[in-house]
CSV table of C-alpha atoms in Angstrom, one decimal:
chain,number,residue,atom,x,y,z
A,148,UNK,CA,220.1,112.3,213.3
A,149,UNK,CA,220.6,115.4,215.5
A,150,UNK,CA,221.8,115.7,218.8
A,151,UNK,CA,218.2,115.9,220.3
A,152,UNK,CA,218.1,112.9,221.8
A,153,UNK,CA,221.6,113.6,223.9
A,154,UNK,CA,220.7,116.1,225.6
A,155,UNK,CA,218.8,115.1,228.5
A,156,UNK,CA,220.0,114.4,231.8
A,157,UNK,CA,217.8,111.4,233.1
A,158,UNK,CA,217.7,108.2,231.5
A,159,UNK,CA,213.9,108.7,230.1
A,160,UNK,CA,211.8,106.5,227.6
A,161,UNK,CA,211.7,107.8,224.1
A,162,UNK,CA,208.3,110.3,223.6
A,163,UNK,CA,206.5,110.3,220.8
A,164,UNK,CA,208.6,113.3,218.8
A,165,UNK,CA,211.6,111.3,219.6
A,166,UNK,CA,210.1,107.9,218.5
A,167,UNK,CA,209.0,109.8,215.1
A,168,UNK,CA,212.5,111.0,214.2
A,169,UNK,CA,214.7,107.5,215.1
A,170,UNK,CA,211.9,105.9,213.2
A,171,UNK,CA,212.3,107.9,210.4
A,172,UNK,CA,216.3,107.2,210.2
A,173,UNK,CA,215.2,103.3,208.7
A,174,UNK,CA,214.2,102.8,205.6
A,175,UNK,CA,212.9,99.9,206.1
A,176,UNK,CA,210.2,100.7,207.8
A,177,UNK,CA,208.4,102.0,205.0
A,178,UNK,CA,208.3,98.5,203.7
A,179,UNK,CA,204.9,96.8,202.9
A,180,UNK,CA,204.3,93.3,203.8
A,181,UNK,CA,202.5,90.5,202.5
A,182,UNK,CA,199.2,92.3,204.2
A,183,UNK,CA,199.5,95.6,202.7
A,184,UNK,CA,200.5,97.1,205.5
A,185,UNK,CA,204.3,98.8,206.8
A,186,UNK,CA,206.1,95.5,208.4
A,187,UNK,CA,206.4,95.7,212.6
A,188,UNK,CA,209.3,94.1,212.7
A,189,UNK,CA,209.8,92.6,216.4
A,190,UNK,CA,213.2,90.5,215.3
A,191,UNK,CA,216.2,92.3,216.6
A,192,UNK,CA,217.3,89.3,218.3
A,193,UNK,CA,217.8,87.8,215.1
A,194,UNK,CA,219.6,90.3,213.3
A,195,UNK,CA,218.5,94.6,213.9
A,196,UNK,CA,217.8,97.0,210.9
A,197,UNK,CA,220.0,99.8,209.9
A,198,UNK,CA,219.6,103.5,210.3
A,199,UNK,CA,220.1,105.3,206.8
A,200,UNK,CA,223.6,106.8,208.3
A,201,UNK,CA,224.7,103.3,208.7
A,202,UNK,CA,223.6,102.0,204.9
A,203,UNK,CA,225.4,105.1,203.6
A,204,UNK,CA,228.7,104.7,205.4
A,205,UNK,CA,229.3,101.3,204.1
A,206,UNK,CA,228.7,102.8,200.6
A,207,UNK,CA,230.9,105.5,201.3
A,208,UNK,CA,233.9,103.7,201.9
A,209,UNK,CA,232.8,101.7,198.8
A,210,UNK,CA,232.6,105.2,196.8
A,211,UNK,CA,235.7,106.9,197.9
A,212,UNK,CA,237.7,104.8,200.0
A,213,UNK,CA,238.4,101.3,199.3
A,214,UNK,CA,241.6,99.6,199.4
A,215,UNK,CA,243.1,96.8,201.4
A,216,UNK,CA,244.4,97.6,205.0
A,217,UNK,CA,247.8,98.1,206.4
A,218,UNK,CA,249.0,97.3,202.8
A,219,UNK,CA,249.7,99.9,201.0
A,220,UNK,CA,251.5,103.6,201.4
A,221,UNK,CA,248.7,105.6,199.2
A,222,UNK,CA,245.8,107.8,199.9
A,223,UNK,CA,243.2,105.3,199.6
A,224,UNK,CA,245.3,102.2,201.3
A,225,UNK,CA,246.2,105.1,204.2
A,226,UNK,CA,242.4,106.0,203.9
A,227,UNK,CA,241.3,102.4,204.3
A,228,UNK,CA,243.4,101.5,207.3
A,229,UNK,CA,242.2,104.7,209.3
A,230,UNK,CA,238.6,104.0,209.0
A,231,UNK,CA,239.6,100.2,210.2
A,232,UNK,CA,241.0,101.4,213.0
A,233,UNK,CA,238.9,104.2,214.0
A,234,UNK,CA,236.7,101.8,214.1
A,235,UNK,CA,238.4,99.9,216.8
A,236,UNK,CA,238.8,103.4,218.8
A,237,UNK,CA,234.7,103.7,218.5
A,238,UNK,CA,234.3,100.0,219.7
A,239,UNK,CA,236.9,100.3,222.3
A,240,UNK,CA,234.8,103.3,223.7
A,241,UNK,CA,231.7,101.8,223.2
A,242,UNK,CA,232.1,99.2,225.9
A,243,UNK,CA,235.0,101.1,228.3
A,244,UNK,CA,237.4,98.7,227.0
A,245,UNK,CA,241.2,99.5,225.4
A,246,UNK,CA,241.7,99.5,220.7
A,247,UNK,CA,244.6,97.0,221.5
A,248,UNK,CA,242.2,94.4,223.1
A,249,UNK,CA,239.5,94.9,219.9
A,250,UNK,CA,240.3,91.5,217.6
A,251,UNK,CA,237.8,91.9,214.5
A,252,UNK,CA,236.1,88.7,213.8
A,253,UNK,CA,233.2,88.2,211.3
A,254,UNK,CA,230.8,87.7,214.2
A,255,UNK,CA,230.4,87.1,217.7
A,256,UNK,CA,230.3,83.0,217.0
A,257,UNK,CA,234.1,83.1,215.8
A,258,UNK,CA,234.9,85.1,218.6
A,259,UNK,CA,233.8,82.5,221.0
A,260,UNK,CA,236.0,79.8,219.0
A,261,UNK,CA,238.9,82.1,218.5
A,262,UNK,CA,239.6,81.6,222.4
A,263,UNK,CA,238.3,77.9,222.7
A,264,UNK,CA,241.2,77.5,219.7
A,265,UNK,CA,243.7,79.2,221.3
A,266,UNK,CA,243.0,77.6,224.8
A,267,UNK,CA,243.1,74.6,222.6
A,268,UNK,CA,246.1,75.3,221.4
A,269,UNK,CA,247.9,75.9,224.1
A,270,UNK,CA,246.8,73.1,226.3
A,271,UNK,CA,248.4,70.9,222.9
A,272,UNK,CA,252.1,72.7,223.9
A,273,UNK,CA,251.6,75.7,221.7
A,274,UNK,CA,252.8,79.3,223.5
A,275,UNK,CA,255.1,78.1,225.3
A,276,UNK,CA,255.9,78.0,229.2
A,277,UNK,CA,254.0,81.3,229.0
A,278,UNK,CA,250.6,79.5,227.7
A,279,UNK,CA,250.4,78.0,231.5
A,280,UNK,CA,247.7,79.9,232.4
A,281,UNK,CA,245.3,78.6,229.3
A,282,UNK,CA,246.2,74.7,229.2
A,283,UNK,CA,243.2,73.1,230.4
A,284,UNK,CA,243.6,69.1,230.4
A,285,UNK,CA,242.5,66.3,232.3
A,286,UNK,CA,241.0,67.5,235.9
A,287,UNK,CA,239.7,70.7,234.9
A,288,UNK,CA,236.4,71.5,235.1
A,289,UNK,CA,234.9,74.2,232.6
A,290,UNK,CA,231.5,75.8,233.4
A,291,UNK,CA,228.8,77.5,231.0
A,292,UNK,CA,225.1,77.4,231.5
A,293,UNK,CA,222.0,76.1,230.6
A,294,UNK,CA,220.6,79.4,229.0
A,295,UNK,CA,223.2,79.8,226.3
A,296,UNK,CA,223.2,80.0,222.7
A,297,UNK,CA,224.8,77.4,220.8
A,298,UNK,CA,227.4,79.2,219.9
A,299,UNK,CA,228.8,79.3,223.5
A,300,UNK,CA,227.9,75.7,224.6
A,301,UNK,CA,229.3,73.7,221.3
A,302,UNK,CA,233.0,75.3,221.2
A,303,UNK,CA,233.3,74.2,225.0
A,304,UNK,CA,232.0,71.0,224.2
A,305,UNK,CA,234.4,70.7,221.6
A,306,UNK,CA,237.0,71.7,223.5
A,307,UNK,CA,236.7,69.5,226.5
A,308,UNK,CA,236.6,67.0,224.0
A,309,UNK,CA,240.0,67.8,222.6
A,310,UNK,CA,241.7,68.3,226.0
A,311,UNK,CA,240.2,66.0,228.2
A,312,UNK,CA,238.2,68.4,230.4
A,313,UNK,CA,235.1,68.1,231.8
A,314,UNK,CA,231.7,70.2,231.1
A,315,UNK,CA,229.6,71.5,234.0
A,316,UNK,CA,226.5,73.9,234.0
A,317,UNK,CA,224.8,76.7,235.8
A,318,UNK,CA,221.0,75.7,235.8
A,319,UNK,CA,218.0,77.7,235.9
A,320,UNK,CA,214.9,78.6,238.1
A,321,UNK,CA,211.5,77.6,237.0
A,322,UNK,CA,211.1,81.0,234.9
A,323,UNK,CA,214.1,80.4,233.0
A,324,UNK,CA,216.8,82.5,234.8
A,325,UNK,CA,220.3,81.3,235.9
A,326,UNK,CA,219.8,80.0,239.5
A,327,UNK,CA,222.8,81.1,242.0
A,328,UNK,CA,222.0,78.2,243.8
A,329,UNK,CA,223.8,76.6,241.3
A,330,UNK,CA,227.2,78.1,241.6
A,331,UNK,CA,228.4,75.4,243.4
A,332,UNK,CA,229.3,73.8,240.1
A,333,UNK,CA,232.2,76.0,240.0
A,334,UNK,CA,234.8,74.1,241.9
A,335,UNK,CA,238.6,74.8,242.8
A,336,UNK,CA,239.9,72.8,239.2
A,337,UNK,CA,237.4,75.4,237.6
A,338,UNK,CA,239.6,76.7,234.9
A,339,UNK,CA,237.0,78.5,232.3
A,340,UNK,CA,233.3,79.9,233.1
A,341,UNK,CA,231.4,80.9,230.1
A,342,UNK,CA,227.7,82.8,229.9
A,343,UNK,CA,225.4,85.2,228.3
A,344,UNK,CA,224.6,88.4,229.7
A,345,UNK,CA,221.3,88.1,228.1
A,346,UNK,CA,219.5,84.9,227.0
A,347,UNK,CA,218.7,85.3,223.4
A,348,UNK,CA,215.1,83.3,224.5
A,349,UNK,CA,214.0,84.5,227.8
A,350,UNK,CA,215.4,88.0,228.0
A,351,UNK,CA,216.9,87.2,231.3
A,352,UNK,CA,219.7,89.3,232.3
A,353,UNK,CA,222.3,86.8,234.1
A,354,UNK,CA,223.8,87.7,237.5
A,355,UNK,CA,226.8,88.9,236.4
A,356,UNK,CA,228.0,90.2,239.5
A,357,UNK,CA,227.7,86.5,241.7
A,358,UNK,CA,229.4,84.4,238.8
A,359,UNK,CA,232.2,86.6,238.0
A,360,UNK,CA,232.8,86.7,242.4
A,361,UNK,CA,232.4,82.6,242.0
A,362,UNK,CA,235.0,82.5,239.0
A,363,UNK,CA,237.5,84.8,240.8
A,364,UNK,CA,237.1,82.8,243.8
A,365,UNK,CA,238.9,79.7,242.1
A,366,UNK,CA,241.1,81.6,239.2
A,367,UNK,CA,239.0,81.2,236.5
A,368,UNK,CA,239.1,82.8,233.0
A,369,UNK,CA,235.5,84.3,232.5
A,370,UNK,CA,234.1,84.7,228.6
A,371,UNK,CA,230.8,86.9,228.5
A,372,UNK,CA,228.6,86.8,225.5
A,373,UNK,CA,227.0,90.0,225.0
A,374,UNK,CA,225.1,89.6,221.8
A,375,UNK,CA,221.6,90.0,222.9
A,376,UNK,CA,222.6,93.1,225.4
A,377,UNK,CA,225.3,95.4,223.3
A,378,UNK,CA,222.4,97.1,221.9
A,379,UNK,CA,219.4,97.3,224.3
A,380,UNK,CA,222.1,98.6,227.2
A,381,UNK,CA,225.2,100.3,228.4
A,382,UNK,CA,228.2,97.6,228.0
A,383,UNK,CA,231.5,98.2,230.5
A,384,UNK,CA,234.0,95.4,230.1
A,385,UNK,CA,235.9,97.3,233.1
A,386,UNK,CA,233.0,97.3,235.5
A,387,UNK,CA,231.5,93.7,235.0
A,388,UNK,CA,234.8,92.2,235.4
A,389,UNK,CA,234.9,89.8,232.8
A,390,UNK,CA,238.3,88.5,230.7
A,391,UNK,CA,236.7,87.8,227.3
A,392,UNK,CA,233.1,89.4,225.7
A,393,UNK,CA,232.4,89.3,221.8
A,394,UNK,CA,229.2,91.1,220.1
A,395,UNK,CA,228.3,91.1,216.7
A,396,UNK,CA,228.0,94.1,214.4
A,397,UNK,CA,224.6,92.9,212.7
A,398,UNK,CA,222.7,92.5,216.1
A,399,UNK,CA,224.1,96.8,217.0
A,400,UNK,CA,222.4,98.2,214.2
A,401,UNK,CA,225.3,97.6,211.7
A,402,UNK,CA,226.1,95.9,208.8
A,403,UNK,CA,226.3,91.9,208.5
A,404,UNK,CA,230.2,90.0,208.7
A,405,UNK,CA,231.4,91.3,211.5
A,406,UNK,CA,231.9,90.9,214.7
A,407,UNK,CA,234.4,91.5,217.6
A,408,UNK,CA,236.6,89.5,220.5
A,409,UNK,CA,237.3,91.8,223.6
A,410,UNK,CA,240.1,90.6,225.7
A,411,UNK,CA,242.3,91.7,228.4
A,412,UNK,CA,245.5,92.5,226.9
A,413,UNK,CA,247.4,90.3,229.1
A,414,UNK,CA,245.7,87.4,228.3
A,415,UNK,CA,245.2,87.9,224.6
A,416,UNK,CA,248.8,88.6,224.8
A,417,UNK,CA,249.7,84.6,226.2
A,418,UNK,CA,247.1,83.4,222.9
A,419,UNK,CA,248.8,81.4,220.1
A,420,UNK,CA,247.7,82.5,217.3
A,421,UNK,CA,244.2,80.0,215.3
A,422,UNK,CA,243.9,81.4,211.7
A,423,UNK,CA,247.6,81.8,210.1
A,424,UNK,CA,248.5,83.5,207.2
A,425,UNK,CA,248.9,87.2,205.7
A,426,UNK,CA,248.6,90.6,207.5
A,427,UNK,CA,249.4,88.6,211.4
A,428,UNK,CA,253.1,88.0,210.3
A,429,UNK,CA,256.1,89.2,212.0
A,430,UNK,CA,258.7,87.5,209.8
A,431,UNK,CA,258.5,84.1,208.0
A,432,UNK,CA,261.3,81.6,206.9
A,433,UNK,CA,260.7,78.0,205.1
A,434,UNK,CA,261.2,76.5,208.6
A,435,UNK,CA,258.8,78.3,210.9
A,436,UNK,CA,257.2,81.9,211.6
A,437,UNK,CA,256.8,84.2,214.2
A,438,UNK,CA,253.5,86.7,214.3
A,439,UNK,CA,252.7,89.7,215.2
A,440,UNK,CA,251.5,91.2,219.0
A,441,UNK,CA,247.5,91.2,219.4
A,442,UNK,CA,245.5,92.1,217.6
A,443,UNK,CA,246.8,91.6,214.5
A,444,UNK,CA,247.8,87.8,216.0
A,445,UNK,CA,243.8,87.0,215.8
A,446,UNK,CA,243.3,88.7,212.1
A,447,UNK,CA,244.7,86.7,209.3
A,448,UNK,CA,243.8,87.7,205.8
A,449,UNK,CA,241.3,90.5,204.3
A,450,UNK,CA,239.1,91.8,206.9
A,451,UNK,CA,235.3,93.1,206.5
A,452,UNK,CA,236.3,96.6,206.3
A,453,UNK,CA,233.0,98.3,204.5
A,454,UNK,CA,231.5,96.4,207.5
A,455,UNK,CA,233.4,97.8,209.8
A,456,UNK,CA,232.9,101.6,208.6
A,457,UNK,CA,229.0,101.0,208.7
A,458,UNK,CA,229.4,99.4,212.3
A,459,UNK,CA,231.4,102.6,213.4
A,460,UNK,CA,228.8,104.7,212.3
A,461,UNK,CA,226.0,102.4,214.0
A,462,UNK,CA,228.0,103.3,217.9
A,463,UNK,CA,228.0,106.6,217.1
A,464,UNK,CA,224.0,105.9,216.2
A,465,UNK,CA,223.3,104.4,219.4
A,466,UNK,CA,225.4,107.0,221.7
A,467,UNK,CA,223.9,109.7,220.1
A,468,UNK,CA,220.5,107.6,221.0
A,469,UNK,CA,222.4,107.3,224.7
A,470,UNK,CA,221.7,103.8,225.4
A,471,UNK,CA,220.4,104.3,228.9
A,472,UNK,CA,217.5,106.0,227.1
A,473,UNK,CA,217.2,103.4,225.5
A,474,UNK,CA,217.2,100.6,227.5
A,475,UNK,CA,214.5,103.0,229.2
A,476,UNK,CA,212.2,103.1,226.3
A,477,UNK,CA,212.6,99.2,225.6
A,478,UNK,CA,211.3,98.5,228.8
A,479,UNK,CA,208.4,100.2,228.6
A,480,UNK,CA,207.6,98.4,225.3
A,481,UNK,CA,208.7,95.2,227.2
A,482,UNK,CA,206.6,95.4,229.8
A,483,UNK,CA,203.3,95.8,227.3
A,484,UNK,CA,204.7,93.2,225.8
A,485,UNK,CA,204.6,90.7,228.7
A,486,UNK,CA,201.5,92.2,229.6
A,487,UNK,CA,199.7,91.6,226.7
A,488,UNK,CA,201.4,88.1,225.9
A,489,UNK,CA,199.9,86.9,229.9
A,490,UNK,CA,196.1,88.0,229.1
A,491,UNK,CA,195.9,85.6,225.9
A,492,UNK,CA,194.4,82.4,226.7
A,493,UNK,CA,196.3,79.6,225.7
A,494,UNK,CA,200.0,81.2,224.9
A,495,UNK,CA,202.4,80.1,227.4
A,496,UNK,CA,205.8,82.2,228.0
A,497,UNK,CA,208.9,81.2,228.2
A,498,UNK,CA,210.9,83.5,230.5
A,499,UNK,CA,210.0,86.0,233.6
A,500,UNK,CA,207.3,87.4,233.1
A,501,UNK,CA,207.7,91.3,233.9
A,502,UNK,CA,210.3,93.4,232.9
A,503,UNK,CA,212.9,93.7,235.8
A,504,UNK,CA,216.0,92.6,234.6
A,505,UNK,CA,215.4,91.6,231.6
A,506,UNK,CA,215.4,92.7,228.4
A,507,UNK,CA,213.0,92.8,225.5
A,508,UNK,CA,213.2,89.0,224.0
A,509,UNK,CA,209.8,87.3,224.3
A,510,UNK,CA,209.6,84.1,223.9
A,511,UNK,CA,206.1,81.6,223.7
A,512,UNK,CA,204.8,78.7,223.0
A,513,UNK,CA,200.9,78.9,221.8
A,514,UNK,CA,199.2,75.7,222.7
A,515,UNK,CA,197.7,73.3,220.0
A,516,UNK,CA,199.9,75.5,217.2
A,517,UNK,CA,203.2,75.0,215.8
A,518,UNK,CA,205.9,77.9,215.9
A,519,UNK,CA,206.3,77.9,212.4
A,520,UNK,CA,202.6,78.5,211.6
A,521,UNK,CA,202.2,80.9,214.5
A,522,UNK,CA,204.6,83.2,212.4
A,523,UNK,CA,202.7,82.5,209.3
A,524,UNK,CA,199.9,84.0,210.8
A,525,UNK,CA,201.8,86.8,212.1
A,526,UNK,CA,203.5,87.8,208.6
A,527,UNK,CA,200.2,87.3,207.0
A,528,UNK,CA,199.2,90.4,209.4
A,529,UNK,CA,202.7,91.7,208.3
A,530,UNK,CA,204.5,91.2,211.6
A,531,UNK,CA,207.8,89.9,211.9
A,532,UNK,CA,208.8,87.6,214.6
A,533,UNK,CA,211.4,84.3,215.2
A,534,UNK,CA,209.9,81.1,215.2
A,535,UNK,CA,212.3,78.0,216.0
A,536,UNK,CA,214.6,76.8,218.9
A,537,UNK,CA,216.6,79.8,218.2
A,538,UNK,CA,220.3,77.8,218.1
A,539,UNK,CA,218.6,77.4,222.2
A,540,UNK,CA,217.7,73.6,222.3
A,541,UNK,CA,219.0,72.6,225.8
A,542,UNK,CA,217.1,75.9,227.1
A,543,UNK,CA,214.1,75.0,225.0
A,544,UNK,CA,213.8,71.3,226.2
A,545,UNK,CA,214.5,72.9,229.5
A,546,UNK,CA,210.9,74.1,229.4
A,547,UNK,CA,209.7,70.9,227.7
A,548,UNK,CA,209.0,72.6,224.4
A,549,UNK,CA,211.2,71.6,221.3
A,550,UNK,CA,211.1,75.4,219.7
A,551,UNK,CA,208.9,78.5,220.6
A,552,UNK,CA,207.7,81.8,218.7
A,553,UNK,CA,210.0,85.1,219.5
A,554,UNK,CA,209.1,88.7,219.2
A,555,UNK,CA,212.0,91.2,220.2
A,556,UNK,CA,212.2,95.2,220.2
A,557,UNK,CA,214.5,97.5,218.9
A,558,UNK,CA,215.0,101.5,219.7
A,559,UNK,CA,213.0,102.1,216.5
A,560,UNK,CA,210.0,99.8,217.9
A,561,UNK,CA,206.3,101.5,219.3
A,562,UNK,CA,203.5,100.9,221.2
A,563,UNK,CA,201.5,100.6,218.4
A,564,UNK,CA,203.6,98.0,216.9
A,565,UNK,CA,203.3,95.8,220.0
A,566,UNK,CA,199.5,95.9,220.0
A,567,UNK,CA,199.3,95.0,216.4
A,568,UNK,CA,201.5,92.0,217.4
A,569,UNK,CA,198.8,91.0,220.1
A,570,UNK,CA,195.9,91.7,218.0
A,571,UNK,CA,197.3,89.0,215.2
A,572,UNK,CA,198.6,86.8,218.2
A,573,UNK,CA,195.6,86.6,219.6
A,574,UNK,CA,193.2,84.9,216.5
A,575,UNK,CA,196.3,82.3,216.2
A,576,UNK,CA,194.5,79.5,218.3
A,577,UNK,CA,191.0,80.2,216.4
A,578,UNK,CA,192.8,80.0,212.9
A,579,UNK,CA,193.7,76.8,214.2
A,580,UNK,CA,190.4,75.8,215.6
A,581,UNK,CA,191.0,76.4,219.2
A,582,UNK,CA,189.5,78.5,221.4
């Protein structure tokens, strides 16, 4: 799209000239549903849609420049291994970080592994004496919370599991956010501290600042999960002050199968390596190997590299949306959102319940009605929402629900898609027979 939407100064929401031309960059949105009607799709937090630019640059590197990466010395293979790397650069920028700490992963969930592996590895005697600083054993405490997504609570599980340590949590206020009160569960033999910078449930932003001063305090490694918030809000590795933060491609407006592991380069630098194999190889014998520097270390085999050219084009999407701008506009749909949720007898939410740090994941629970045919109803009315515990099950039984109903917005979301939302969420409980 053009370079309207960059040029003003102030972080504003999106008006309605604006709304009409990001909406018209998806093609999706011209899709009918069951109803008859376009589909209001309100499931980013799932997985977003894709602007036109995005669907054609996968297609173009399809078209005119496929070939394997770092393989080959012709156009195409010299063609191929640019756009993989560029897209590193455009990542790197993205979230103020550095292309040698970028480790392409098919998603944020094997990002989160890649380091519980390595730590894993290394506390098992791999890395040698220069390892030290990962080997957890024994003793050692590592910390997460209770608002996370499976996918970083399960590999930490696992991992004190192999190695002996033991598993502690951050817990959360009645509304659902992570309670500082709590931080006292990071002790001295603290040696990891994993969280989400936004819960993929309540929308709770997570006080970044006060856990990363907590983990500092005691030498911890911190990992950040930023799936929910790389694409509803500015991302700086630098300023939040973390070690580790993975996102995923499909959740940023791009393409499915990929994802990315940011590290500090010192750290991923002491990593042994977890997948082995071609393209991470320094030199290989029949009685042992060494490997290559990060990131190659982290990226054995064939990597998604159509996906990667659609998810370079999808950052240059969203800076040229200027994601202050649109954090701005999300809000506002956010707070109708909560607004509208709050005056609808019977439906019960699960998170804060205005917009102040938060972003736009709402999560309910409709009394008398289960999730699953709250969404039936919904897509019936051709709106599309998450039904489900939402790989969330400690957070949901947190609030003594087993799963919940989900609606999320994207830059590309309106007003008038909200209040369609409503309108069918509202006749859910007399479907049913309630009131």
């Amino acid at each position: 799209m053009s370079g309207l939407l960059g040029m003003h100064a102030r972080a504003a929401a999106f008006d309605d000239h604006e709304l009409a031309a990001i909406r018209s960059d998806f093609p999706i949105l011209d899709r009918i549903g069951r109803g008859g009607n376009p589909i209001a799709y309100l499931d980013a937090s799932a997985t977003s849609q894709k602007p036109a630019c995005v669907i054609e640059a996968g297609a173009e590197f399809y078209r005119r420049r496929n070939a394997a990466v770092h393989r080959g010395t012709h156009l195409l293979g010299d063609e191929s291994t640019a756009a993989f790397e560029d897209g590193r650069e455009a990542l790197a920028a993205f979230i103020n970080g550095r292309s040698d700490e970028i480790v392409w992963t098919k998603n944020a969930t094997e990002g989160i592994n890649l380091v519980a592996l390595a730590i894993g590895h290394a506390s098992a005697g791999r890395g040698g004496s220069e390892a030290e600083r990962l080997r957890i054993g024994p003793g050692d405490r590592i910390v997460t919370t209770r608002a996370e997504h499976h996918a970083n609570l399960v590999p930490w599980q696992e991992l004190c599991a192999r190695t002996g340590a033991e598993l502690a949590w951050l817990d959360l206020t009645p509304d659902g956010r992570i309670d500082p009160e709590t931080l006292g569960v990071i002790t001295a033999n603290t040696r990891l501290v994993a969280f989400t910078h936004a819960s993929n449930v309540t929308g709770a932003i997570s006080p970044v600042a006060e856990i990363v001063a907590a983990a500092r305090a005691v030498g911890a490694i911190i990992v950040l999960d930023t799936c929910q918030s790389s694409a509803h809000m500015p991302i700086d590795v630098a300023a939040l002050g973390v070690d580790f933060a993975v996102m995923s491609s499909h959740k940023m407006l791009g393409p499915t199968g990929a994802g990315a592991l940011w590290g500090r380069r010192e750290l991923l630098e002491l990593m042994p390596p977890v997948l082995t194999g071609g393209s991470m190889i320094e030199n290989v014998t029949m009685e042992g190997a060494s490997y290559m520097p990060p990131p190659e270390r982290f990226e054995a085999g064939s990597q998604p590299v159509a996906q990667i050219a659609g998810w370079t084009r999808a950052l240059k999407y969203l800076a040229e949306l200027d994601m202050d701008r649109v954090h701005a506009h999300e809000s506002v749909l956010t707070a109708h959102l909560l607004e509208g949720v709050a005056d609808i007898e019977g439906v019960r939410l699960l998170g804060p319940a205005d917009e102040a740090d938060r972003i736009g994941v709402v999560a309910f629970a409709v009394d008398g009605v289960h999730p699953h045919d709250v969404g039936q109803v919904l897509d019936a009315d051709d709106v599309a929402i998450r039904v489900g515990h939402h790989c969330a099950i400690p957070l949901h039984t947190f609030f003594g629900v087993r799963s919940s109903a989900r609606a999320s917005v994207a830059p590309m979301n309106s007003i008038e898609e909200i209040d369609r939302f409503l309108a069918s969420l509202r006749r859910v409980r007399s479907y049913f027979g309630g009131q």
